[in-house]
Amino acid sequence: MTGRDPTGWKPTAFRTHTLAEISANGADLVGEAVTIAGHAEAVRGRGGVCFLMLRDGTGYLQAFLKKDGMDVETFLAVQGLSRESTVQVTGEVAQKRPPKVPEGSPTPPPEYEVVASSARIMSAAQTPLPLGVTDKVHVELDTRLDNRHLDLRRNHINAMFQLRSKVLAYGREHLLTEGFQEMNSPKIIASASEGGTNLFPMTYFETPAFLSQSPQLYKQLAILGGLERVFEIGPAFRAEEHDTYRHLNEFISFDIEMAWANDEDVMGVQERMIHHIWSSISEKDGHLIDIINEWRGAQEPTLDPISVEVPSIPFPRVSYDEAIEIIQSKGGEISWGDDISAADADLIAEEHPGFHFIPRWPMEMKPFYIYHNQSEKGSTGEQLSRGFDLNYGRDEMTSGGQREHRVEILEHNLIDMGLNPADFTFYTDGFRFGAPPHAGWGLGVARLLMVLTGAGNVREVVLFPRDRSRVTP
Ligand code: AMO
């Protein structure tokens, strides 16, 4: 099983049928001429016969080749073919000879194959392969990422990326039902949105510029312009020197922004979206989870199977104040106003192992664009913000909040945070002509995928990760 549903795959210049189509509808196709194509997963048979196990994106099928049934030179070339080479086979669908079963045992369902009349080698694979596609042996992550083109052919890795695509599709699907529209913001920018440090500088003709850290300022401008509810799924770049399992220098951020909303409203959007993603995966994509579990079970030592438990909503809200109390009550060394470290988050996760929001952070820990409500004070009398995080266990998935829509306070915030309002006029000017209160969030797609697939590292669920030491492939 490779996990893809062949329904809807039309014939192409290179094949009339996918392999899964023939396996599933073999009874109707027996005797029919077909052309199939795929990778040679295994080649067996000596003398005058050859069993070629093919794999395409939908599944597996055996082609049966006979020396006296086709061009001899081609037959010999296929018989000597290296694993992973690509081949096209034309022939007739036939029912495979049923395997012998002990008397009294149930007869297995019929299986089908293609009896070849001709074949064409499209591309021979070099040997040895830098990593085995079907082998169960452990391969280091670096070797796998260096050879991602082969790593991806492994079923469980392929399943993870199919799940990634599903997560994005279900997320989009949900937001569209809540009236959001998709937008795209520029990735070449002139001023920082998330503080001045983590920027990758670049030269934009004669002007200095940077790679965008997030769509923050542009999604807000879209709201000020009247788009009302927007989302964006796009790359964000951070020149952070972290080398951890959850940080990358380029990641896909799934952002929303919403007019006439506060932090609680957008937390609602987020939990409904995650609930929709989890329920859809659990209803429709269990076979992808099974592929991952099959691999986990075959590991040495075996890994616990993953399961998609649809989280109940609303997610718990553990305010920053309460979070500090929990950490302190469990012996954690933290004071009000400190950031919550991974070790502190572990203590909170003992009580809230799943998704939980942490709202109401201290104002001075949140970015300048977060709403500043002077009357809201924390347990020590310090200024609270309308900023929140969403965590799963110890890991932060999202940051978000209600935004500051009053331009004078916004400019004060910029100054308080050591930024120069003159660099932000393209943004602050947007607030001078009537600004609706608004709120939004940014979700790290790879972090969410880590939760869903049981991956222990964001690099597992990013096709070509960019980190401190990796800029290729
Ligand atoms: P923040 O900087 O917290 O907020 O980023 C939002 C989410 O993006 C993910 N993330 C990362 N993932 C991988 N590698 C990184 N280096 C990395 N940095 C962040 C995290 C994080 O929760 N503008 C705000 C969002 C908003 O308020 O709408 C922002 O960018 O999952």
Tab-separated table of N, CA, C and O and ligand atoms in Angstrom, residues 193-194 213-216 219 236 238 240 242 246-257 366-367 369-370 388-390 396-401 403 440-448 458, ligand 1:
chain	number	residue	atom	x	y	z
A	193	SER	N	9.059	42.545	11.123
A	193	SER	CA	7.745	42.468	11.753
A	193	SER	C	7.860	41.843	13.127
A	193	SER	O	7.036	42.080	13.990
A	194	GLU	N	8.868	41.020	13.348
A	194	GLU	CA	8.941	40.273	14.609
A	194	GLU	C	10.191	40.655	15.398
A	194	GLU	O	10.865	39.809	15.942
A	213	GLN	N	9.929	37.719	8.034
A	213	GLN	CA	9.871	36.850	9.224
A	213	GLN	C	8.474	36.298	9.445
A	213	GLN	O	8.297	35.309	10.153
A	214	SER	N	7.471	36.995	8.911
A	214	SER	CA	6.081	36.552	9.044
A	214	SER	C	5.219	37.520	8.228
A	214	SER	O	5.667	38.637	7.930
A	215	PRO	N	4.011	37.104	7.878
A	215	PRO	CA	3.146	38.018	7.105
A	215	PRO	C	2.440	39.044	7.982
A	215	PRO	O	1.541	39.751	7.518
A	216	GLN	N	2.861	39.128	9.255
A	216	GLN	CA	2.133	39.893	10.257
A	216	GLN	C	1.620	41.261	9.785
A	216	GLN	O	0.425	41.529	9.784
A	219	LYS	N	-0.818	41.102	6.734
A	219	LYS	CA	-2.166	40.569	6.954
A	219	LYS	C	-2.994	41.604	7.707
A	219	LYS	O	-4.190	41.768	7.449
A	236	ALA	N	8.205	31.632	6.116
A	236	ALA	CA	8.706	32.673	7.028
A	236	ALA	C	10.169	32.345	7.254
A	236	ALA	O	10.550	31.169	7.295
A	238	ARG	N	13.673	33.034	9.525
A	238	ARG	CA	14.203	33.544	10.798
A	238	ARG	C	15.685	33.194	10.891
A	238	ARG	O	16.041	32.004	10.830
A	240	GLU	N	17.654	32.618	13.142
A	240	GLU	CA	17.928	32.203	14.519
A	240	GLU	C	19.017	31.144	14.489
A	240	GLU	O	19.019	30.306	13.598
A	242	HIS	N	19.331	28.791	16.601
A	242	HIS	CA	18.907	27.579	17.324
A	242	HIS	C	19.228	26.336	16.528
A	242	HIS	O	19.061	26.334	15.319
A	246	ARG	N	12.814	21.620	16.994
A	246	ARG	CA	11.588	22.315	16.587
A	246	ARG	C	11.832	23.664	15.907
A	246	ARG	O	10.877	24.394	15.646
A	247	HIS	N	13.090	23.995	15.658
A	247	HIS	CA	13.374	25.272	14.986
A	247	HIS	C	13.992	25.058	13.621
A	247	HIS	O	14.900	24.236	13.461
A	248	LEU	N	13.543	25.832	12.658
A	248	LEU	CA	14.152	25.865	11.330
A	248	LEU	C	14.366	27.316	10.959
A	248	LEU	O	13.770	28.212	11.574
A	249	ASN	N	15.184	27.568	9.957
A	249	ASN	CA	15.403	28.948	9.543
A	249	ASN	C	14.424	29.379	8.462
A	249	ASN	O	14.294	30.561	8.166
A	250	GLU	N	13.767	28.395	7.871
A	250	GLU	CA	12.652	28.696	6.965
A	250	GLU	C	11.538	27.731	7.353
A	250	GLU	O	11.793	26.533	7.473
A	251	PHE	N	10.353	28.240	7.606
A	251	PHE	CA	9.243	27.346	7.946
A	251	PHE	C	7.967	27.888	7.319
A	251	PHE	O	7.906	29.053	6.917
A	252	ILE	N	6.970	27.016	7.232
A	252	ILE	CA	5.695	27.456	6.667
A	252	ILE	C	4.795	27.868	7.822
A	252	ILE	O	4.534	27.093	8.740
A	253	SER	N	4.354	29.108	7.730
A	253	SER	CA	3.497	29.651	8.767
A	253	SER	C	2.073	29.718	8.209
A	253	SER	O	1.871	30.141	7.078
A	254	PHE	N	1.145	29.240	9.018
A	254	PHE	CA	-0.274	29.237	8.624
A	254	PHE	C	-0.905	30.343	9.456
A	254	PHE	O	-1.039	30.208	10.668
A	255	ASP	N	-1.239	31.447	8.819
A	255	ASP	CA	-1.666	32.657	9.532
A	255	ASP	C	-3.126	32.993	9.247
A	255	ASP	O	-3.594	32.786	8.124
A	256	ILE	N	-3.776	33.560	10.233
A	256	ILE	CA	-5.067	34.187	9.948
A	256	ILE	C	-5.072	35.599	10.543
A	256	ILE	O	-4.273	35.912	11.437
A	257	GLU	N	-5.978	36.412	10.058
A	257	GLU	CA	-6.230	37.716	10.654
A	257	GLU	C	-7.713	38.002	10.454
A	257	GLU	O	-8.279	37.665	9.403
A	366	LYS	N	5.417	40.533	24.729
A	366	LYS	CA	4.741	40.314	23.448
A	366	LYS	C	5.128	41.408	22.452
A	366	LYS	O	5.523	42.506	22.852
A	367	PRO	N	4.986	41.142	21.157
A	367	PRO	CA	5.411	42.128	20.153
A	367	PRO	C	4.587	43.407	20.182
A	367	PRO	O	3.488	43.450	20.756
A	369	TYR	N	2.740	44.851	18.160
A	369	TYR	CA	1.415	44.907	17.513
A	369	TYR	C	0.307	44.303	18.370
A	369	TYR	O	-0.847	44.301	17.997
A	370	ILE	N	0.689	43.771	19.555
A	370	ILE	CA	-0.330	43.160	20.430
A	370	ILE	C	-1.061	44.243	21.229
A	370	ILE	O	-0.477	45.232	21.645
A	388	PHE	N	-1.581	35.391	23.092
A	388	PHE	CA	-1.696	34.011	23.597
A	388	PHE	C	-0.792	33.093	22.802
A	388	PHE	O	-0.334	33.432	21.707
A	389	ASP	N	-0.535	31.922	23.384
A	389	ASP	CA	0.132	30.831	22.670
A	389	ASP	C	-0.807	29.638	22.680
A	389	ASP	O	-1.644	29.519	23.584
A	390	LEU	N	-0.630	28.751	21.706
A	390	LEU	CA	-1.257	27.432	21.784
A	390	LEU	C	-0.116	26.440	21.896
A	390	LEU	O	0.810	26.460	21.069
A	396	GLU	N	5.269	24.715	21.611
A	396	GLU	CA	4.424	25.815	21.131
A	396	GLU	C	4.059	25.565	19.672
A	396	GLU	O	4.917	25.290	18.850
A	397	MET	N	2.769	25.661	19.390
A	397	MET	CA	2.274	25.489	18.024
A	397	MET	C	2.018	26.846	17.374
A	397	MET	O	2.207	27.028	16.188
A	398	THR	N	1.490	27.791	18.181
A	398	THR	CA	0.952	29.040	17.655
A	398	THR	C	1.233	30.191	18.592
A	398	THR	O	1.247	30.000	19.811
A	399	SER	N	1.398	31.382	18.008
A	399	SER	CA	1.258	32.612	18.798
A	399	SER	C	0.184	33.444	18.136
A	399	SER	O	0.040	33.392	16.911
A	400	GLY	N	-0.471	34.256	18.926
A	400	GLY	CA	-1.489	35.110	18.327
A	400	GLY	C	-1.960	36.127	19.333
A	400	GLY	O	-1.395	36.246	20.426
A	401	GLY	N	-3.010	36.838	18.965
A	401	GLY	CA	-3.544	37.795	19.909
A	401	GLY	C	-4.436	38.814	19.253
A	401	GLY	O	-4.551	38.864	18.016
A	403	ARG	N	-4.919	42.632	18.276
A	403	ARG	CA	-3.908	43.596	17.834
A	403	ARG	C	-4.219	44.988	18.348
A	403	ARG	O	-5.392	45.341	18.557
A	440	GLY	N	-5.590	37.794	15.386
A	440	GLY	CA	-5.148	36.731	14.472
A	440	GLY	C	-4.133	35.833	15.134
A	440	GLY	O	-3.830	35.977	16.330
A	441	TRP	N	-3.613	34.900	14.382
A	441	TRP	CA	-2.564	33.996	14.882
A	441	TRP	C	-1.716	33.471	13.745
A	441	TRP	O	-2.094	33.567	12.580
A	442	GLY	N	-0.564	32.905	14.144
A	442	GLY	CA	0.337	32.245	13.198
A	442	GLY	C	0.696	30.882	13.765
A	442	GLY	O	1.122	30.770	14.915
A	443	LEU	N	0.465	29.859	12.956
A	443	LEU	CA	0.657	28.464	13.394
A	443	LEU	C	1.825	27.859	12.626
A	443	LEU	O	1.884	27.979	11.391
A	444	GLY	N	2.736	27.204	13.317
A	444	GLY	CA	3.855	26.526	12.650
A	444	GLY	C	3.381	25.185	12.119
A	444	GLY	O	3.067	24.275	12.895
A	445	VAL	N	3.316	25.078	10.780
A	445	VAL	CA	2.738	23.868	10.168
A	445	VAL	C	3.538	22.621	10.557
A	445	VAL	O	2.961	21.579	10.894
A	446	ALA	N	4.866	22.726	10.540
A	446	ALA	CA	5.677	21.536	10.828
A	446	ALA	C	5.467	21.077	12.272
A	446	ALA	O	5.492	19.887	12.565
A	447	ARG	N	5.249	22.044	13.166
A	447	ARG	CA	5.046	21.657	14.579
A	447	ARG	C	3.740	20.880	14.732
A	447	ARG	O	3.665	19.912	15.468
A	448	LEU	N	2.709	21.313	14.003
A	448	LEU	CA	1.431	20.606	14.085
A	448	LEU	C	1.579	19.199	13.494
A	448	LEU	O	1.043	18.228	14.032
A	458	VAL	N	11.026	18.449	13.589
A	458	VAL	CA	10.313	19.134	12.490
A	458	VAL	C	10.918	18.817	11.122
A	458	VAL	O	10.222	18.837	10.118
B	1	AMO	P1	5.751	33.454	16.196
B	1	AMO	O1	7.056	34.112	15.964
B	1	AMO	O2	5.508	32.896	17.569
B	1	AMO	O3	4.544	34.456	15.906
B	1	AMO	O4	5.560	32.290	15.141
B	1	AMO	C1	4.337	31.616	15.032
B	1	AMO	C2	4.543	30.112	15.060
B	1	AMO	O5	5.448	29.721	14.031
B	1	AMO	C3	6.250	28.640	14.475
B	1	AMO	N1	7.661	29.015	14.452
B	1	AMO	C4	8.649	28.234	14.013
B	1	AMO	N2	8.639	26.989	13.499
B	1	AMO	C5	9.814	26.455	13.146
B	1	AMO	N3	11.007	27.098	13.258
B	1	AMO	C6	11.066	28.351	13.770
B	1	AMO	N4	12.237	28.984	13.853
B	1	AMO	C7	9.849	28.975	14.176
B	1	AMO	N5	9.530	30.171	14.693
B	1	AMO	C8	8.207	30.193	14.855
B	1	AMO	C9	5.823	28.306	15.881
B	1	AMO	C10	5.193	29.604	16.336
B	1	AMO	O6	4.231	29.396	17.336
B	1	AMO	N6	3.259	37.125	13.820
B	1	AMO	C11	3.181	36.128	14.877
B	1	AMO	C12	1.895	35.337	14.797
B	1	AMO	C13	0.652	36.170	15.031
B	1	AMO	O7	0.589	36.809	16.110
B	1	AMO	O8	-0.255	36.110	14.194
B	1	AMO	C14	4.397	35.223	14.799
B	1	AMO	O9	5.072	35.108	13.793
B	1	AMO	O10	4.874	27.242	15.797
